[in-house]
Short mmCIF file of C-alpha atoms in Angstrom, two decimals:
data_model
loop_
_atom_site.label_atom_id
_atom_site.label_comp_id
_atom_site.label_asym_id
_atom_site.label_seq_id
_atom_site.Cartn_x
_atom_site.Cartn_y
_atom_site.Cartn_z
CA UNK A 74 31.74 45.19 14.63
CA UNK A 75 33.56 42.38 16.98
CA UNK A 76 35.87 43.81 19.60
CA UNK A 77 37.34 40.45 20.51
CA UNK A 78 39.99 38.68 18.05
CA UNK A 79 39.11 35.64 15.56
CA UNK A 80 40.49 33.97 12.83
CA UNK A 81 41.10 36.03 9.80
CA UNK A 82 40.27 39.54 12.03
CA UNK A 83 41.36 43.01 10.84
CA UNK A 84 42.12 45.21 14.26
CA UNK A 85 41.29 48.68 13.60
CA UNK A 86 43.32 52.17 14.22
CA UNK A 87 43.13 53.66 17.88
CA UNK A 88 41.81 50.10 19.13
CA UNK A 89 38.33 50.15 18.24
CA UNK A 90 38.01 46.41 17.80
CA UNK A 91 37.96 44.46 15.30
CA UNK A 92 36.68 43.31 11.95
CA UNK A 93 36.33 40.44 10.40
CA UNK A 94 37.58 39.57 6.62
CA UNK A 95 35.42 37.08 4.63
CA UNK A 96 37.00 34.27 3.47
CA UNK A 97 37.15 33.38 -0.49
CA UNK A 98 34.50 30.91 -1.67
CA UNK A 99 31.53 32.44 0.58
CA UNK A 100 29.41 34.43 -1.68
CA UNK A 101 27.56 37.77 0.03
CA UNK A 102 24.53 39.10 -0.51
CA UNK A 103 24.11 42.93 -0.80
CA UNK A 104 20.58 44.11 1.46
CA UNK A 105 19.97 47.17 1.31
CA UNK A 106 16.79 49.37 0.82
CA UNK A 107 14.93 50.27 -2.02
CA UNK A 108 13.63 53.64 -3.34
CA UNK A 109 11.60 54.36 -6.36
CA UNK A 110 13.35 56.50 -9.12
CA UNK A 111 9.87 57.97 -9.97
CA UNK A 112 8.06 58.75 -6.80
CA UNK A 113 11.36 59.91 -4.81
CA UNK A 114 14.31 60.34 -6.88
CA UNK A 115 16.50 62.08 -4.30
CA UNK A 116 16.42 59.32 -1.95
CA UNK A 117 16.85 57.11 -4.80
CA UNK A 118 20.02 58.28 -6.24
CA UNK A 119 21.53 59.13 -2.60
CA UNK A 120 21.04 55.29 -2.47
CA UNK A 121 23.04 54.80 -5.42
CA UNK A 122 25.91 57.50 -4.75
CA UNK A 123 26.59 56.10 -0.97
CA UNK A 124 26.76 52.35 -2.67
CA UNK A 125 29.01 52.40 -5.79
CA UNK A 126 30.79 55.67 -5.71
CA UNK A 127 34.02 55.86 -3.64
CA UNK A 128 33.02 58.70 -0.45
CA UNK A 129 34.83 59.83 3.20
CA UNK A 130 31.35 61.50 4.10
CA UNK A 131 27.84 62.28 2.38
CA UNK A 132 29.08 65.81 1.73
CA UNK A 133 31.43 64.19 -0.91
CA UNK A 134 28.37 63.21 -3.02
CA UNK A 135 26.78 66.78 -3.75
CA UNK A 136 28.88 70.23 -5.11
CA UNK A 137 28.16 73.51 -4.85
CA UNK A 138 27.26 73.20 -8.79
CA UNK A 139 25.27 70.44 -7.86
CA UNK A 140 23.67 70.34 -4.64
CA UNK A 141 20.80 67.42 -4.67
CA UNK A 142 21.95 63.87 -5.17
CA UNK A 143 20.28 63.54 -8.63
CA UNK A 144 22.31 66.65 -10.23
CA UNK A 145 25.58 65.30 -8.76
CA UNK A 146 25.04 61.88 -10.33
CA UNK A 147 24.16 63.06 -13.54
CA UNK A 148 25.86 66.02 -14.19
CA UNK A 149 28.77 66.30 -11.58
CA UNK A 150 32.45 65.25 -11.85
CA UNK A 151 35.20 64.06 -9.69
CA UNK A 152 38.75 63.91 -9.96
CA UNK A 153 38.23 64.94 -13.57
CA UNK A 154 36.02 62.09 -14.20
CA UNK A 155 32.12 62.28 -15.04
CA UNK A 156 30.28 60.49 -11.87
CA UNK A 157 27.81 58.42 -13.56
CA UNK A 158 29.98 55.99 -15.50
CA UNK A 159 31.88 55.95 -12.76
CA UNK A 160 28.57 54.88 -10.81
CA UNK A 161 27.16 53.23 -13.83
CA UNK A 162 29.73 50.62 -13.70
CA UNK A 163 29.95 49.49 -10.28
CA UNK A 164 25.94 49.36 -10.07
CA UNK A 165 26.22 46.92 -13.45
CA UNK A 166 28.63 44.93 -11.76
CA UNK A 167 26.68 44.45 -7.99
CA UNK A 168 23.38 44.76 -9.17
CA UNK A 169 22.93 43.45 -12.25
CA UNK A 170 18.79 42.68 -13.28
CA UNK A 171 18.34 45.32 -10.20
CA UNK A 172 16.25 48.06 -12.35
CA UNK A 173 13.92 45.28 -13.80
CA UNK A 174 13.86 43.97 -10.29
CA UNK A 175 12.95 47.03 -9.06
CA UNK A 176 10.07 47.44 -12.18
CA UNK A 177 8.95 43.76 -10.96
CA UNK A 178 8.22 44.58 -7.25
CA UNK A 179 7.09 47.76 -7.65
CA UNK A 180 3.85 46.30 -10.26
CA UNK A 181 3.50 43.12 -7.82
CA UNK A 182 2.55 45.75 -5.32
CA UNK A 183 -0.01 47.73 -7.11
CA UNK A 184 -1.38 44.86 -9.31
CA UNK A 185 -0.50 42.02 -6.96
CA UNK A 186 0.15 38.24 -7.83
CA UNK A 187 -0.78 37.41 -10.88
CA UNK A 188 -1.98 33.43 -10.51
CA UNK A 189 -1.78 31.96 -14.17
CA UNK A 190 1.66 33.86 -14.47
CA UNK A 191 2.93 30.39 -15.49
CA UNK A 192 0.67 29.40 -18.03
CA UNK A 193 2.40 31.68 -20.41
CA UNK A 194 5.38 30.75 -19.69
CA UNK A 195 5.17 27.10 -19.74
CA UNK A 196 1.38 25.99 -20.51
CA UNK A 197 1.68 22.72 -21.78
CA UNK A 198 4.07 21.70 -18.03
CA UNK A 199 1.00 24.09 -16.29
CA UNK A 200 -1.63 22.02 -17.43
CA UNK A 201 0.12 18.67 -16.78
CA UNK A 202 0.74 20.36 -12.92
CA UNK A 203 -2.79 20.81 -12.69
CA UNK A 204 -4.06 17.32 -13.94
CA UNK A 205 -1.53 15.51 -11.45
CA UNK A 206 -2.90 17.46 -8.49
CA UNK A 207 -6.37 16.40 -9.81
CA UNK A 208 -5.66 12.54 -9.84
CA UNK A 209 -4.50 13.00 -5.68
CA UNK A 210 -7.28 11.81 -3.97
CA UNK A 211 -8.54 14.26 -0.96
CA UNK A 212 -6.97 12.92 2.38
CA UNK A 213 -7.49 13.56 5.66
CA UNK A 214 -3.83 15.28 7.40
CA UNK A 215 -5.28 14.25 10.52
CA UNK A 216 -5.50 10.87 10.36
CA UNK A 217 -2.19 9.21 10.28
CA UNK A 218 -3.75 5.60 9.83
CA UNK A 219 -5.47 5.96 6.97
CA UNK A 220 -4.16 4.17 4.26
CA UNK A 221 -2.25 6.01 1.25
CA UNK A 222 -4.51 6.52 -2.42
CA UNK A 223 -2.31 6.06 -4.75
CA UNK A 224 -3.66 6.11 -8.75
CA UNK A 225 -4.33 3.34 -11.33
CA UNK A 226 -4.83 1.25 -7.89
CA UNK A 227 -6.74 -2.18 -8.50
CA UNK A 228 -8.52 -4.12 -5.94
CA UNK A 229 -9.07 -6.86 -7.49
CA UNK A 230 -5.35 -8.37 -7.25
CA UNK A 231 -6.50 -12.00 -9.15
CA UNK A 232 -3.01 -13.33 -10.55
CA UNK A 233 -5.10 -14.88 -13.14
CA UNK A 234 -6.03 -11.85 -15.17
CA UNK A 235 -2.56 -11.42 -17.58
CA UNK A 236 -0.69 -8.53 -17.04
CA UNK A 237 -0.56 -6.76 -20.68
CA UNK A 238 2.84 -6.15 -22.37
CA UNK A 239 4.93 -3.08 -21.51
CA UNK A 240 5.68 -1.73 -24.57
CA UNK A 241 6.04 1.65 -25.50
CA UNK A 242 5.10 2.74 -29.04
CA UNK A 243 7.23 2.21 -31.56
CA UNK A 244 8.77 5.60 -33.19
CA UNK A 245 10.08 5.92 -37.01
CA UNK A 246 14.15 6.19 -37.41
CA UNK A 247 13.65 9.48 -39.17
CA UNK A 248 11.93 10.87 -35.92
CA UNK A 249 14.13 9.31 -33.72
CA UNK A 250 17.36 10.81 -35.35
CA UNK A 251 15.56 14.23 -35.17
CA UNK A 252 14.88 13.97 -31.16
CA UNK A 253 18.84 12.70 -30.44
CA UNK A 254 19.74 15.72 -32.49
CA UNK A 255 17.81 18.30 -30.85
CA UNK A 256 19.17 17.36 -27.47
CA UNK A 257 21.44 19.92 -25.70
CA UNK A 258 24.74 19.61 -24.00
CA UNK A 259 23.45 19.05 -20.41
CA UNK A 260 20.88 16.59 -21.95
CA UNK A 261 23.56 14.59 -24.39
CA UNK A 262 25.91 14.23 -21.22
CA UNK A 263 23.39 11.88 -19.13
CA UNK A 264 22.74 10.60 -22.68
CA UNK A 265 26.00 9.27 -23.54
CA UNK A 266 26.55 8.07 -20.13
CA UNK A 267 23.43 6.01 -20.31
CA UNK A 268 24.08 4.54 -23.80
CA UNK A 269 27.87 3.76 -22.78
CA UNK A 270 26.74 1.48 -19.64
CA UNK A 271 24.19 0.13 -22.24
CA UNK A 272 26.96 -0.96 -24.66
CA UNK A 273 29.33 -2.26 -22.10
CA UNK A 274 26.53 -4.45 -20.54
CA UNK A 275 26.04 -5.99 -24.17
CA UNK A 276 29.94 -6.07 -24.82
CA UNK A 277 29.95 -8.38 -21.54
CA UNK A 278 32.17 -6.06 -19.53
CA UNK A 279 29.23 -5.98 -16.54
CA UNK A 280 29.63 -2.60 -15.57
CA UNK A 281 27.68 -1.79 -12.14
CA UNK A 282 24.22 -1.11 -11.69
CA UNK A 283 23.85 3.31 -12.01
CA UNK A 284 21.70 5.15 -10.16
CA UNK A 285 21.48 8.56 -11.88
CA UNK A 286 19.34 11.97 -10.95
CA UNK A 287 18.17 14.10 -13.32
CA UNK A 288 16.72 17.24 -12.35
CA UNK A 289 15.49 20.27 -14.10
CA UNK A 290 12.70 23.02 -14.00
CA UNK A 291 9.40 23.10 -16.01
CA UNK A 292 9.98 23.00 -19.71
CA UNK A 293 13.72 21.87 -19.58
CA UNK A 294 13.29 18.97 -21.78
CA UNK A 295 13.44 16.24 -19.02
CA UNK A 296 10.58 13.72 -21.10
CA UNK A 297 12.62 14.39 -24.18
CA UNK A 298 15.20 13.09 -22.22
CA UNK A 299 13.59 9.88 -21.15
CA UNK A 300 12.09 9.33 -24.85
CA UNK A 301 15.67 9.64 -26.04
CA UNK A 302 17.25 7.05 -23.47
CA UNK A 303 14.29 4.72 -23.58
CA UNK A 304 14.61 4.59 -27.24
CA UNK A 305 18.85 3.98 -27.50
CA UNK A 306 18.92 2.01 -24.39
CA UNK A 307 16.16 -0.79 -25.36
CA UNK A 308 18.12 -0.74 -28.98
CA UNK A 309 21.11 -1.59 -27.50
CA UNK A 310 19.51 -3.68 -24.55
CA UNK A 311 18.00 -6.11 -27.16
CA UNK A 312 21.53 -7.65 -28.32
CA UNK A 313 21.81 -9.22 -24.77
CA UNK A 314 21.79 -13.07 -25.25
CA UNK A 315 18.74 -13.49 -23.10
CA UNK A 316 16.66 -11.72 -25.53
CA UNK A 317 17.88 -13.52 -29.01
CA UNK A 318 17.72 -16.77 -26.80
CA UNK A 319 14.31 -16.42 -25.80
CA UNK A 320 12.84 -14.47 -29.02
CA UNK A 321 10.56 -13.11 -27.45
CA UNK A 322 11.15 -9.01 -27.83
CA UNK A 323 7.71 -8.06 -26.22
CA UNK A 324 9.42 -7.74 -22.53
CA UNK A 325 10.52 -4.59 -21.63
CA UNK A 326 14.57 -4.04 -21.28
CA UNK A 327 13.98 -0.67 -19.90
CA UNK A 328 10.67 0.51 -17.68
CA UNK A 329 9.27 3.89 -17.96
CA UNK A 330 7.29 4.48 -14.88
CA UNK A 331 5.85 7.54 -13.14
CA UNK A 332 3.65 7.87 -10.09
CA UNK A 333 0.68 9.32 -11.36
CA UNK A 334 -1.49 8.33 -14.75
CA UNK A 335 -0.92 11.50 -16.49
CA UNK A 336 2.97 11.82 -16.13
CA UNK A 337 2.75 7.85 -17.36
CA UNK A 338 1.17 8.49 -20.16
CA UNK A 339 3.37 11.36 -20.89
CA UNK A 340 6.19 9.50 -20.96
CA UNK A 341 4.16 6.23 -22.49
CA UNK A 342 4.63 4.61 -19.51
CA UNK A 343 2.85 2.75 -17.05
CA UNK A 344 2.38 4.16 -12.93
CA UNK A 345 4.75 2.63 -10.67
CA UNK A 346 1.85 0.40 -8.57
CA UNK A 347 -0.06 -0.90 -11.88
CA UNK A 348 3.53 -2.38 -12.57
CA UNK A 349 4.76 -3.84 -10.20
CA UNK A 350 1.27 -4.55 -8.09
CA UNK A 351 1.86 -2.51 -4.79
CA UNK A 352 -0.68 -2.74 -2.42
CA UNK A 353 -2.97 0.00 -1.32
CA UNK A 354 -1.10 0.31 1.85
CA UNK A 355 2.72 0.71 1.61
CA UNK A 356 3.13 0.60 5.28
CA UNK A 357 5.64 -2.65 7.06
CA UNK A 358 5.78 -5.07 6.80
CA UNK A 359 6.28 -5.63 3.28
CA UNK A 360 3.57 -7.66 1.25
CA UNK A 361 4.85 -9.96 -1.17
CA UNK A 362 3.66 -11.02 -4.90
CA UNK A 363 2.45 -14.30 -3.57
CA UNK A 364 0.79 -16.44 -6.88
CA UNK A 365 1.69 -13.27 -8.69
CA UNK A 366 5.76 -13.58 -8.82
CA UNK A 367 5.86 -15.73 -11.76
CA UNK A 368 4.03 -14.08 -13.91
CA UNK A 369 5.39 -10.93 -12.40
CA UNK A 370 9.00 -12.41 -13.49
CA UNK A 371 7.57 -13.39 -17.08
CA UNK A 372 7.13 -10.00 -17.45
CA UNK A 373 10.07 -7.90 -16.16
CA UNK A 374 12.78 -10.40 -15.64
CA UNK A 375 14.59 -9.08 -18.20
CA UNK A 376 14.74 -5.62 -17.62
CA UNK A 377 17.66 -3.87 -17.17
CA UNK A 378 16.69 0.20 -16.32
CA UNK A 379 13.77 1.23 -14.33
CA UNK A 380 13.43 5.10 -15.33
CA UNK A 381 11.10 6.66 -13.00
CA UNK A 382 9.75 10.26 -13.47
CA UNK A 383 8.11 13.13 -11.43
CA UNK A 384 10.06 11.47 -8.72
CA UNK A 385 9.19 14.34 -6.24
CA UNK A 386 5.76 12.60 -6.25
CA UNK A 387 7.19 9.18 -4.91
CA UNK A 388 7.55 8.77 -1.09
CA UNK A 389 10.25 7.09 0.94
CA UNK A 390 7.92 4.58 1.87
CA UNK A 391 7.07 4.05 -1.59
CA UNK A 392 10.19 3.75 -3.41
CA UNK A 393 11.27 1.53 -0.78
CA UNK A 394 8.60 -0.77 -1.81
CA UNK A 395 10.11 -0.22 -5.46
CA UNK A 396 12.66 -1.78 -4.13
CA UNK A 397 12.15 -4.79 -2.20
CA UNK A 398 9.29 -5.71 -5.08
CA UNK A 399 12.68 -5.64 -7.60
CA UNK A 400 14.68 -7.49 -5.44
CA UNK A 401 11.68 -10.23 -4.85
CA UNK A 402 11.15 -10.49 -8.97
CA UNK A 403 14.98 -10.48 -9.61
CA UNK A 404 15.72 -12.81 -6.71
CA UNK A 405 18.70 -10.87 -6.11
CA UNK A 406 19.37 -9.06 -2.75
CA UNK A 407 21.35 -6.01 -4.55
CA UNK A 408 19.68 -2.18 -4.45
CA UNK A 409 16.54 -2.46 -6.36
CA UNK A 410 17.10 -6.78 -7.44
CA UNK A 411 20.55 -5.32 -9.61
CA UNK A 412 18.59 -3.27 -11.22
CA UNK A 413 20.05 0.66 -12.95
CA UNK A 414 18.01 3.51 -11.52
CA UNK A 415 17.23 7.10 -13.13
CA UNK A 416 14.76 9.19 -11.25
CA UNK A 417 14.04 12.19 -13.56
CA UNK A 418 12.00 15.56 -11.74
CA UNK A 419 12.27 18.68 -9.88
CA UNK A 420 11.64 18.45 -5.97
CA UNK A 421 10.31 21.96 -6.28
CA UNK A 422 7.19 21.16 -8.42
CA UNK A 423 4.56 18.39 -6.67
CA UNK A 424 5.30 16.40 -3.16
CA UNK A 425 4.27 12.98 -2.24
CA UNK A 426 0.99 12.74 -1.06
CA UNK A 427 -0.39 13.98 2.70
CA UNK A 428 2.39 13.47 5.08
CA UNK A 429 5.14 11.66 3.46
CA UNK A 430 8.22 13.38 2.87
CA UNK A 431 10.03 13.56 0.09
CA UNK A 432 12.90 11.62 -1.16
CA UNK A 433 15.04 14.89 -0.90
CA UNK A 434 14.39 15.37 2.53
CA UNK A 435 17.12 13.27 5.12
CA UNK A 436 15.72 11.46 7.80
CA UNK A 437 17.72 9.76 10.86
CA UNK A 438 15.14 7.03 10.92
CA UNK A 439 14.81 6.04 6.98
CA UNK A 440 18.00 3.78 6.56
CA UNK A 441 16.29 1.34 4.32
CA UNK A 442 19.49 3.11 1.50
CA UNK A 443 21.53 4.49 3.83
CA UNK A 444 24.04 2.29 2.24
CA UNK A 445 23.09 3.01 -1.32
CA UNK A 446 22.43 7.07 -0.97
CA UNK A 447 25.87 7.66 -1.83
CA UNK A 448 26.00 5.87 -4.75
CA UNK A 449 23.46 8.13 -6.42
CA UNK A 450 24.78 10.50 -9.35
CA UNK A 451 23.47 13.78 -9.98
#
């Protein structure tokens, strides 16, 4: 209780102060405790009575009929109504999943955590969790000089060896039609969105580079999401004059990258460093292609999308190097050389590795997209 004034204060009788009234659009959460229906039933339903059923004083709650809580809930009535609907209804309303709730804590506390809860839930996303972690290299928190290990990393950086085609494998119309069709609502919005920007940059109409983030929890369809726009999007991509000019369809129009082999080859993609070359260490100042570029531009001049998944695996310092690599290939000083962005993942699941934060996570410092961060699209 608040005994001075403020905005949107209630003063109450005989001046005892004040109270405050929340404001619409601020959602509160009911605390209170929790007693087992089983082991103590009275305190239980007392629990119940004081919380959904209207009361001046506890003596309200019992009868003379019925004088324990648990007899006046079930059995008593007030103003010539039955108590438990009465009680039934308001508890459904507040409470909701409370009872299995309830059921839930109470068997976490005499079986404790159960570890491989998730694998029956979602074991195919459990066991791609668990070979991620195993491709992170062990690395030392305490030293903040040693260099990042990233995977698919090769030393030997000779610009002689040819970098092999991007491709991903080709998939049969009758397949194809089945996976557009089995997308959902949420899934068919970024979709459509996709495949419109796709059309209008063949129509000539030079819509603006997107920068889209998709974000979902284990098992919510996010690679069949990518497969889906990977597939329309290089369709549609491949009518752009460059491509009939040149006749050569073997260079990518859209990239499907990830940061770690196994989400890659998920996704039949490659890892971010084995395509664009990033060094070992990501840290300033930046390190160009050198005798790489052209063959670097061969390859991925003409792609239009860079789709990047598990991005809560990619670092700030990282993606930034995504970046000024695209804008060295492209030759073009616009976020990410011009090119369209969508980073698909969950920042819940896996972090960067050792220190680095997150892409989610604001710092004053990182301003290398201060001025693109607000173009982003969830």
């Amino acid at each position: 209780m608040d005994n001075s004034p403020k905005e949107n204060a209630v003063p109450l009788l005989n001046d005892k102060g004040y109270i405050q009234k929340r404001t619409v659009g601020k959602p509160a959460i009911i605390r209170f405790a929790r007693s087992s229906e089983e082991k103590d039933p009275e305190r239980y339903y007392g629990r119940v009575l004081k919380l959904y059923f209207p009361h001046r004083s506890n003596d309200d709650l019992k009868s003379k009929e019925f004088p324990t809580y648990e007899q006046f809930y079930k059995c008593g009535r007030k103003w010539g109504r039955e108590v438990r609907p009465l009680v039934d209804v308001m508890k459904k309303k507040y409470e909701g999943h409370g009872q299995k709730i309830e059921k839930a804590l109470e068997k976490i506390k005499e079986e404790g955590l159960v570890v491989d809860a998730w694998n029956t839930f979602a074991p195919e996303v459990e066991v791609d969790r668990l070979e991620c972690i195993a491709e992170r290299e062990a690395i030392n928190p305490n030293n903040d000089n040693e260099m990042d290990n990233v995977p698919d990393f090769q030393v030997n950086r000779d610009s002689s060896i040819a970098v092999p085609a991007i491709q991903a494998p080709k998939l049969s119309p009758d397949f194809v039609r089945k996976l557009y069709q089995s997308l959902n609502e949420t899934q068919a919005s970024i979709f459509y969105t996709v495949r419109e920007w796709c059309l209008k940059r063949v129509w000539g109409h030079n819509p603006e580079q997107f920068f889209y983030f998709v974000s979902g929890g284990a098992g919510c369809g996010k690679s069949h999401v990518i497969k889906c726009i990977h597939e329309e999007a290089t369709k549609i991509l491949r009518q752009l004059p460059r491509f009939r000019d040149q006749g050569d369809m073997s260079t990518p129009a859209v990239l499907l990258t990830a940061f770690t082999g196994t989400a890659a080859f998920n996704i039949s993609g490659k890892t971010l460093h084995a395509m664009l070359k990033l060094p070992r260490s990501l840290k300033p100042p930046y390190q160009g292609l050198g005798n790489a570029l052209d063959e670097m531009r061969a390859i991925l001049s003409n792609a239009e999308i860079l789709i990047i998944d598990e991005i809560s695996m990619v670092s700030k310092e990282l993606f930034a190097y995504v970046h000024w690599r695209f804008q060295q290939i492209k030759g073009n000083k616009k976020p990410f050389g011009g090119m369209s962005v969508l980073a698909v993942g969950d920042f819940y699941q896996l972090p960067p590795l050792g220190k680095a934060k997150p892409l989610c996570v604001y710092e004053e410092s990182c301003s290398t997209f201060g001025k693109t961060t607000s173009k982003w699209s969830i």
